[in-house]
């Protein structure tokens, strides 16, 4: 039989086949998981709640809230129950503008200063500028906000003026608005949770993956190190580290590098929370490292680093993500606990932990100022529930054995 | 084997039950007759080292001094439940005492039959030894200055040795335990012939720019290199070094603390020593003339010396016990030997100290309560809950938010009266910015103390205009300060920091107990609004808090001071240059001179004037910022009898009785 060259007809048939193939989308693991997650309504509500929470927390400075730290310390406002009393931000817009103008002028003068100007003049100008900036009402009401926060506060003032939401969640011992404190506390608590989770993700995953893949005595040494850290009482380590790092000379040196108290606190928590993560990841990697795709990668000439980070870690991401959603609540509770011990955020900054701590003080059989417990407690509890439901949902969704559900 | 296999389940069950029983045995603690909350966990039960109110309560139960503070006979009839009952020093370990005409020599006659809890008699020798231990530099007693009224005590405590002076030298390497000052090593007593000093280190030069810490360090190292030539009068060999060879009575020794640093002399020929102190027996004014007679010689007439003797730092400790177990092990319940109305049965950290009646106590018949629990409760809210649930009979700390309510709903159980106590902020004057008196005054004037009393503390506290609380007979305080934010910001400007420009940030240190943070937060805002300065807060736990102040590692720190005895001096002499309690770095020669002069002034009226002048300096210089004067806040169950108010808020446990029958609900408490 003569070899026939493909006819036009054949070619168009192949083309059709190709087109059909192109239209069929393979279902990736992630797509599959997402599809399954969407069916789990509890997890989805939790997910949207968390997204909304993160967005509100981020845009808190923009919301027409009262100042979270301004004390209305008089007899009427101390422990004022929830009410609708009209209240305005305690500063004059003109003053703020005036100060800003003056600060801008000083900054301009500083810039215009010739390079050969005497150092004293320059230093004086800097001091003036720093003093002007500190006098700004925003600093007084919002404890030295950063650039982005300042911009949002400015936008808030431009849109809402000095108007604020009344104290619908009551006021605390020093006459501070509980609603504002819950919102601002969310920022700290969420950052603590997220950042600690991130640090633990980076350290824990790479440490565990390296140990698992390299094996042998490297693995033994690395994991024994983790065991040693595990055996040290956790609270003790945190208290020791924070006490050590907040010693004045150490603190000043760190501050010169831009690491402040709260940053140290984040790092410390993250640095400790990676231990379990390292163990979990190591176990997974050991079970994966003899799979054929690893051999294939090695045959292709990939080094250990590439195999670990490019081929192995993506395969354990499911478990890592699930574990993270379970870590965040525990870190947030731990922050609450540390604030309770006086080691967490420093006043006038707030966190949910600190608010809960203040709430605990006023539950006695003699009198209960319930709004100090209820609202921060509600916020913390709802977030923790949401994270737990989402973690549960993700675990189910990412579990390959449950594909047929 | 089969037998073992068969028996195993039974054995396992038996073991389980046994361990369950063992575990349960911890829970069923027999109830004490009387339980009170003692605030923070105590740091030590060693009278010579302790400081603080929780320690005070425990030590007063365990130990007793030459005298004890008690109200006079018939106080229960004379004073109502809302009145302060005055207390006077009365005979305790000493039956009586005589004072010489010039008021300088006190002779205490020891009580016959007074015993330690191990059965040994309490003698004058015990007191002389205890005070010696307290003054020894290695004991580092914070209250050592309470003995500075004695001749030579300050010199011994600060190890001031001069040529021609009598000294006691402790040889190196002759101690049983290098870290324990007692039992001591071989002691050589004699007279200093010469002191050879190497040249002064540059840090000590007058124009030196070194900071205070570097200076004191340099001075200490320099002093270690001094070489002393001592004529030996006598040798007391220690147990570890029974026959010190190179030393003979009548001979000489050339010695140095750190021979390696003594450049002028050949290091090899030097005797290495641990301490060279003035000879205690020859120079310090306390002598046990016989076991029954203690003679104390003061530098000058001190009107309130009997009050000092009745205050816990001057209580005795048992030499045998201390030397056998060492410090701090001797204060463990199983080792402790004490002489007070109670002994320590056990101590559970973060739970309780159980005190049981000491059958060997001389006044044992008067002690009514057999078993007392002192609970370590950190939180004021927990205390209140425990009180309301009848777990404690006496609450010493209450959550400030609840105080108005408590006063209203149970007025009979809430006795309250002004106290000789001041709540204040220490300012570390060695920090840049805070070294300027005007800045400190500005900080003081910018605190709205009335607002703090009305909004936060709320138990009727009085805003402090000066340091010494009112209510001390014969003392008129100097004109105080009032809240004046305008003057404050003017002062700050005069100091060179207009609106806080260029002032380094200030950090307030406080211990994490409920109201301290709230007060610090309030002051943070006041300073920010009134002066424009940035303030940070730092809450720490009690040990760290004391440590930071001790090491001058803070900017501003809160403190409270309860009168040790009812005299203005107790609030003023702690701020002298040499006082361990000063802890602000503040030194003022005029102030020191006035306090010293007041100490020697026999005329009461003139003495009070001198003290007033001293306080005026203190206010002008403001190394401390007084905030308010306390009122006592206690909740006492109606069935507790014998509890009374007094201006120092001390409540002798020996006078307390519990009477459940005759305490109808709502009857008068004490």
Short mmCIF file of C-alpha atoms in Angstrom, two decimals, chain B residues 241-604:
data_model
loop_
_atom_site.label_atom_id
_atom_site.label_comp_id
_atom_site.label_asym_id
_atom_site.label_seq_id
_atom_site.Cartn_x
_atom_site.Cartn_y
_atom_site.Cartn_z
CA UNK B 241 41.11 27.46 107.21
CA UNK B 242 41.71 26.44 110.84
CA UNK B 243 45.39 27.34 110.91
CA UNK B 244 46.24 30.43 108.83
CA UNK B 245 50.00 30.06 108.63
CA UNK B 246 51.34 33.29 107.29
CA UNK B 247 49.53 35.39 109.86
CA UNK B 248 50.52 35.76 113.47
CA UNK B 249 49.16 38.01 116.14
CA UNK B 250 51.36 41.06 116.58
CA UNK B 251 52.77 40.71 113.08
CA UNK B 252 51.85 42.61 109.94
CA UNK B 253 50.12 41.68 106.74
CA UNK B 254 50.22 43.55 103.47
CA UNK B 255 47.04 42.87 101.64
CA UNK B 256 44.97 43.85 98.65
CA UNK B 257 41.60 42.83 97.18
CA UNK B 258 42.98 42.40 93.68
CA UNK B 259 46.79 41.91 93.86
CA UNK B 260 47.08 41.74 90.08
CA UNK B 261 46.06 45.38 89.81
CA UNK B 262 48.32 46.68 92.57
CA UNK B 263 51.17 47.89 90.40
CA UNK B 264 53.34 49.53 93.03
CA UNK B 265 54.00 46.43 95.10
CA UNK B 266 55.22 42.99 94.14
CA UNK B 267 52.02 41.02 93.65
CA UNK B 268 53.51 37.78 94.95
CA UNK B 269 54.04 39.05 98.48
CA UNK B 270 50.50 40.37 98.85
CA UNK B 271 47.78 38.59 100.78
CA UNK B 272 44.61 38.41 98.72
CA UNK B 273 41.56 39.48 100.65
CA UNK B 274 37.83 39.65 100.04
CA UNK B 275 36.87 42.60 102.17
CA UNK B 276 38.43 45.20 104.33
CA UNK B 277 35.79 46.78 106.52
CA UNK B 278 35.89 48.92 109.64
CA UNK B 279 36.03 46.69 112.70
CA UNK B 280 32.37 46.08 113.50
CA UNK B 281 32.82 45.44 117.19
CA UNK B 282 35.01 48.50 117.70
CA UNK B 283 33.40 51.05 115.42
CA UNK B 284 29.69 50.28 115.11
CA UNK B 285 27.41 51.33 117.92
CA UNK B 286 25.77 48.05 118.79
CA UNK B 287 27.08 45.78 121.48
CA UNK B 288 25.71 42.74 123.26
CA UNK B 289 27.14 43.43 126.68
CA UNK B 290 25.63 40.22 127.90
CA UNK B 291 23.04 37.90 126.37
CA UNK B 292 20.40 39.92 128.23
CA UNK B 293 21.61 43.43 127.47
CA UNK B 294 21.92 45.13 124.10
CA UNK B 295 23.50 48.56 124.05
CA UNK B 296 22.95 50.73 120.99
CA UNK B 297 24.83 53.98 120.51
CA UNK B 298 23.40 56.49 118.06
CA UNK B 299 25.20 59.28 116.26
CA UNK B 300 22.78 61.76 117.74
CA UNK B 301 19.42 61.95 119.42
CA UNK B 302 16.86 60.26 117.19
CA UNK B 303 13.33 60.78 118.41
CA UNK B 304 11.82 57.92 116.44
CA UNK B 305 14.48 55.26 117.02
CA UNK B 306 12.05 53.11 119.01
CA UNK B 307 9.73 53.16 115.97
CA UNK B 308 12.59 52.05 113.75
CA UNK B 309 13.38 49.14 116.04
CA UNK B 310 9.77 48.02 115.76
CA UNK B 311 9.97 48.02 111.95
CA UNK B 312 10.84 44.78 110.16
CA UNK B 313 14.30 45.49 108.66
CA UNK B 314 15.72 45.56 112.19
CA UNK B 315 14.22 42.22 113.13
CA UNK B 316 16.67 39.46 114.05
CA UNK B 317 17.54 36.44 111.96
CA UNK B 318 18.82 33.15 113.31
CA UNK B 319 22.57 32.84 112.84
CA UNK B 320 22.68 29.06 112.97
CA UNK B 321 19.96 28.78 110.37
CA UNK B 322 21.46 31.36 108.01
CA UNK B 323 24.96 29.93 108.26
CA UNK B 324 23.86 26.36 107.78
CA UNK B 325 21.60 26.86 104.76
CA UNK B 326 22.92 30.03 103.25
CA UNK B 327 20.90 32.81 101.68
CA UNK B 328 18.22 32.60 100.30
CA UNK B 329 17.78 28.89 101.14
CA UNK B 330 17.38 29.55 104.83
CA UNK B 331 13.99 31.20 104.21
CA UNK B 332 12.55 27.98 102.78
CA UNK B 333 9.76 26.69 105.02
CA UNK B 334 11.66 23.49 105.91
CA UNK B 335 14.75 25.47 106.98
CA UNK B 336 13.30 28.64 108.41
CA UNK B 337 13.93 29.38 112.06
CA UNK B 338 11.98 32.40 113.28
CA UNK B 339 10.92 34.08 116.49
CA UNK B 340 7.53 35.59 115.68
CA UNK B 341 3.97 34.57 116.44
CA UNK B 342 3.79 32.27 113.42
CA UNK B 343 5.96 29.82 111.54
CA UNK B 344 5.80 29.01 107.86
CA UNK B 345 4.27 25.60 107.26
CA UNK B 346 4.65 25.67 103.51
CA UNK B 347 4.87 28.03 100.62
CA UNK B 348 3.35 27.39 97.22
CA UNK B 349 4.50 29.79 94.56
CA UNK B 350 1.61 31.74 93.07
CA UNK B 351 -0.76 30.20 95.56
CA UNK B 352 -0.26 30.77 99.25
CA UNK B 353 1.96 30.89 102.26
CA UNK B 354 0.51 28.94 105.15
CA UNK B 355 1.35 30.29 108.57
CA UNK B 356 0.76 28.22 111.69
CA UNK B 357 0.92 29.44 115.25
CA UNK B 358 4.37 29.23 116.79
CA UNK B 359 4.04 27.42 120.14
CA UNK B 360 7.42 28.78 121.24
CA UNK B 361 6.35 32.41 120.84
CA UNK B 362 6.63 34.23 124.16
CA UNK B 363 3.21 35.84 123.96
CA UNK B 364 1.65 32.68 122.61
CA UNK B 365 -1.50 32.96 124.77
CA UNK B 366 -2.53 36.17 123.09
CA UNK B 367 -2.39 34.72 119.61
CA UNK B 368 -5.90 33.60 118.69
CA UNK B 369 -5.67 32.32 115.13
CA UNK B 370 -4.06 28.93 114.67
CA UNK B 371 -3.65 28.80 110.91
CA UNK B 372 -3.45 31.74 108.51
CA UNK B 373 -3.19 31.66 104.73
CA UNK B 374 -1.54 34.55 102.91
CA UNK B 375 -2.69 34.24 99.32
CA UNK B 376 -0.53 35.54 96.48
CA UNK B 377 -3.09 37.17 94.19
CA UNK B 378 -1.90 39.35 91.39
CA UNK B 379 -5.17 40.69 90.11
CA UNK B 380 -7.39 43.03 92.08
CA UNK B 381 -10.48 41.63 90.38
CA UNK B 382 -9.56 38.11 91.47
CA UNK B 383 -9.19 39.39 95.00
CA UNK B 384 -12.64 40.91 94.93
CA UNK B 385 -14.17 37.72 93.56
CA UNK B 386 -12.43 35.66 96.22
CA UNK B 387 -13.72 37.98 98.91
CA UNK B 388 -17.28 37.89 97.65
CA UNK B 389 -17.13 34.08 97.46
CA UNK B 390 -15.91 33.89 101.07
CA UNK B 391 -12.54 32.48 100.04
CA UNK B 392 -10.73 35.26 101.85
CA UNK B 393 -11.65 37.17 104.97
CA UNK B 394 -9.60 40.26 104.30
CA UNK B 395 -8.96 41.83 100.90
CA UNK B 396 -6.05 44.25 100.72
CA UNK B 397 -6.36 45.32 97.10
CA UNK B 398 -9.50 46.24 95.22
CA UNK B 399 -10.22 47.09 91.59
CA UNK B 400 -10.53 50.91 91.45
CA UNK B 401 -13.56 50.90 89.09
CA UNK B 402 -15.57 49.04 91.70
CA UNK B 403 -14.62 51.11 94.73
CA UNK B 404 -17.47 53.65 94.67
CA UNK B 405 -19.92 50.79 94.23
CA UNK B 406 -18.37 48.73 97.04
CA UNK B 407 -18.47 51.70 99.39
CA UNK B 408 -22.11 52.08 98.57
CA UNK B 409 -23.30 48.47 98.86
CA UNK B 410 -21.26 47.30 101.85
CA UNK B 411 -20.15 50.34 103.85
CA UNK B 412 -19.73 48.26 107.00
CA UNK B 413 -17.14 45.98 105.42
CA UNK B 414 -15.22 48.83 103.80
CA UNK B 415 -13.38 50.74 106.52
CA UNK B 416 -11.31 53.51 105.02
CA UNK B 417 -9.22 56.38 106.35
CA UNK B 418 -6.31 58.56 105.18
CA UNK B 419 -2.96 56.84 105.18
CA UNK B 420 0.61 57.96 105.55
CA UNK B 421 1.38 56.85 102.04
CA UNK B 422 2.29 58.69 98.89
CA UNK B 423 1.96 57.54 95.28
CA UNK B 424 4.74 59.09 93.27
CA UNK B 425 6.81 58.94 90.12
CA UNK B 426 10.55 58.68 90.42
CA UNK B 427 12.48 60.61 87.78
CA UNK B 428 15.87 59.34 86.75
CA UNK B 429 17.88 62.56 86.83
CA UNK B 430 20.86 60.97 85.08
CA UNK B 431 18.97 60.78 81.76
CA UNK B 432 19.49 63.60 79.25
CA UNK B 433 16.71 66.16 79.46
CA UNK B 434 15.55 64.91 82.82
CA UNK B 435 18.77 66.18 84.40
CA UNK B 436 17.23 69.65 84.20
CA UNK B 437 15.24 70.57 87.32
CA UNK B 438 12.97 72.84 85.28
CA UNK B 439 11.95 69.96 83.07
CA UNK B 440 11.13 67.88 86.10
CA UNK B 441 9.12 70.70 87.64
CA UNK B 442 7.28 71.12 84.37
CA UNK B 443 6.44 67.41 84.37
CA UNK B 444 5.10 67.77 87.90
CA UNK B 445 2.99 70.83 87.15
CA UNK B 446 1.51 69.29 84.02
CA UNK B 447 -0.15 66.40 85.89
CA UNK B 448 -3.77 67.07 86.77
CA UNK B 449 -3.70 65.11 90.01
CA UNK B 450 -7.25 65.99 90.97
CA UNK B 451 -8.49 64.40 87.77
CA UNK B 452 -6.55 61.20 88.52
CA UNK B 453 -8.06 60.97 92.01
CA UNK B 454 -11.58 61.64 90.79
CA UNK B 455 -11.58 59.55 87.65
CA UNK B 456 -9.22 56.67 88.28
CA UNK B 457 -8.51 55.90 91.93
CA UNK B 458 -11.88 57.09 93.29
CA UNK B 459 -11.57 55.98 96.90
CA UNK B 460 -11.19 59.48 98.31
CA UNK B 461 -7.47 59.84 97.65
CA UNK B 462 -6.04 63.33 98.06
CA UNK B 463 -4.13 64.99 95.19
CA UNK B 464 -0.56 65.48 96.43
CA UNK B 465 0.73 69.03 96.43
CA UNK B 466 3.92 68.05 98.23
CA UNK B 467 5.60 64.82 99.29
CA UNK B 468 4.84 64.30 102.98
CA UNK B 469 1.19 63.33 103.50
CA UNK B 470 -0.94 65.43 105.85
CA UNK B 471 -1.78 64.15 109.30
CA UNK B 472 1.63 64.24 110.97
CA UNK B 473 1.34 66.23 114.18
CA UNK B 474 3.50 69.35 114.32
CA UNK B 475 4.54 69.33 110.70
CA UNK B 476 3.52 72.12 108.36
CA UNK B 477 4.46 71.26 104.80
CA UNK B 478 6.11 73.86 102.55
CA UNK B 479 3.89 75.55 99.95
CA UNK B 480 3.17 72.85 97.42
CA UNK B 481 2.45 72.87 93.73
CA UNK B 482 -0.87 73.00 91.95
CA UNK B 483 -1.83 71.83 88.48
CA UNK B 484 -0.67 74.62 86.20
CA UNK B 485 -0.16 73.61 82.57
CA UNK B 486 0.69 77.17 81.48
CA UNK B 487 3.51 77.54 83.98
CA UNK B 488 4.64 74.03 83.10
CA UNK B 489 5.03 74.78 79.42
CA UNK B 490 6.74 78.06 80.30
CA UNK B 491 9.24 76.19 82.48
CA UNK B 492 9.86 73.72 79.71
CA UNK B 493 10.57 76.58 77.35
CA UNK B 494 12.98 78.15 79.85
CA UNK B 495 14.77 74.82 80.09
CA UNK B 496 15.42 75.01 76.36
CA UNK B 497 12.72 72.65 75.15
CA UNK B 498 9.86 74.87 73.93
CA UNK B 499 6.81 72.62 73.42
CA UNK B 500 9.04 69.64 74.00
CA UNK B 501 11.28 70.53 71.04
CA UNK B 502 14.46 68.50 71.31
CA UNK B 503 13.47 66.68 74.49
CA UNK B 504 14.30 62.97 74.21
CA UNK B 505 11.20 60.74 74.53
CA UNK B 506 10.29 59.72 78.04
CA UNK B 507 9.32 56.22 79.09
CA UNK B 508 7.16 55.51 82.13
CA UNK B 509 7.88 52.19 83.82
CA UNK B 510 5.24 50.63 86.04
CA UNK B 511 4.50 47.21 87.44
CA UNK B 512 1.55 45.49 85.82
CA UNK B 513 -1.06 45.85 88.48
CA UNK B 514 -4.42 47.09 87.37
CA UNK B 515 -4.54 50.83 88.14
CA UNK B 516 -0.91 51.67 87.46
CA UNK B 517 -1.32 51.38 83.73
CA UNK B 518 -4.46 53.47 83.71
CA UNK B 519 -2.74 56.22 85.67
CA UNK B 520 0.28 56.07 83.37
CA UNK B 521 -2.00 56.29 80.32
CA UNK B 522 -3.71 59.33 81.78
CA UNK B 523 -0.38 61.02 82.53
CA UNK B 524 0.86 60.10 79.05
CA UNK B 525 -2.00 62.11 77.58
CA UNK B 526 -1.57 64.98 80.06
CA UNK B 527 2.10 65.38 79.25
CA UNK B 528 1.40 65.15 75.56
CA UNK B 529 -1.41 67.71 75.63
CA UNK B 530 0.13 70.13 78.10
CA UNK B 531 3.80 69.90 77.20
CA UNK B 532 3.80 68.35 73.76
CA UNK B 533 6.26 65.63 74.72
CA UNK B 534 6.20 62.06 73.49
CA UNK B 535 5.74 59.49 76.24
CA UNK B 536 6.03 55.72 76.02
CA UNK B 537 4.71 53.24 78.53
CA UNK B 538 6.32 50.05 79.69
CA UNK B 539 4.59 47.63 82.00
CA UNK B 540 6.82 45.00 83.56
CA UNK B 541 6.47 42.39 86.25
CA UNK B 542 7.38 43.17 89.84
CA UNK B 543 10.94 41.76 89.90
CA UNK B 544 11.97 43.52 86.71
CA UNK B 545 10.31 46.68 87.93
CA UNK B 546 12.39 46.75 91.12
CA UNK B 547 15.49 45.81 89.18
CA UNK B 548 15.13 48.60 86.63
CA UNK B 549 14.88 51.17 89.39
CA UNK B 550 17.79 49.69 91.27
CA UNK B 551 20.01 49.88 88.19
CA UNK B 552 18.75 53.36 87.23
CA UNK B 553 17.65 51.88 83.92
CA UNK B 554 14.48 53.92 83.44
CA UNK B 555 13.26 57.46 82.75
CA UNK B 556 10.24 57.75 84.98
CA UNK B 557 9.01 54.98 87.26
CA UNK B 558 6.02 54.76 89.54
CA UNK B 559 6.48 54.06 93.21
CA UNK B 560 4.53 54.11 96.41
CA UNK B 561 5.93 54.89 99.81
CA UNK B 562 4.31 53.89 103.05
CA UNK B 563 5.57 55.55 106.20
CA UNK B 564 7.92 53.23 108.07
CA UNK B 565 7.18 55.22 111.21
CA UNK B 566 4.91 58.22 111.78
CA UNK B 567 7.39 61.03 111.18
CA UNK B 568 8.02 63.25 108.12
CA UNK B 569 11.58 61.99 108.09
CA UNK B 570 10.51 58.64 106.66
CA UNK B 571 9.40 60.38 103.46
CA UNK B 572 12.47 62.57 103.22
CA UNK B 573 15.60 60.73 104.35
CA UNK B 574 15.22 58.19 101.56
CA UNK B 575 16.16 60.86 99.02
CA UNK B 576 19.59 61.62 100.48
CA UNK B 577 22.65 60.90 98.35
CA UNK B 578 23.67 57.80 100.25
CA UNK B 579 20.24 56.18 100.53
CA UNK B 580 19.73 52.89 98.70
CA UNK B 581 16.07 53.78 98.27
CA UNK B 582 16.84 57.00 96.43
CA UNK B 583 17.13 55.30 93.04
CA UNK B 584 16.76 58.54 91.12
CA UNK B 585 20.43 59.48 90.84
CA UNK B 586 19.52 62.79 92.47
CA UNK B 587 22.12 64.19 94.85
CA UNK B 588 21.81 67.47 96.67
CA UNK B 589 24.27 68.59 99.35
CA UNK B 590 21.94 71.13 100.95
CA UNK B 591 19.22 68.53 101.21
CA UNK B 592 21.60 65.99 102.77
CA UNK B 593 22.84 68.60 105.24
CA UNK B 594 19.32 69.58 106.28
CA UNK B 595 18.29 65.97 106.81
CA UNK B 596 21.40 65.29 108.82
CA UNK B 597 20.91 68.43 110.88
CA UNK B 598 17.28 67.53 111.51
CA UNK B 599 18.45 64.13 112.74
CA UNK B 600 20.62 65.73 115.43
CA UNK B 601 18.21 68.50 116.38
CA UNK B 602 16.77 67.84 119.85
CA UNK B 603 14.08 70.51 119.67
CA UNK B 604 11.01 69.09 117.99
#
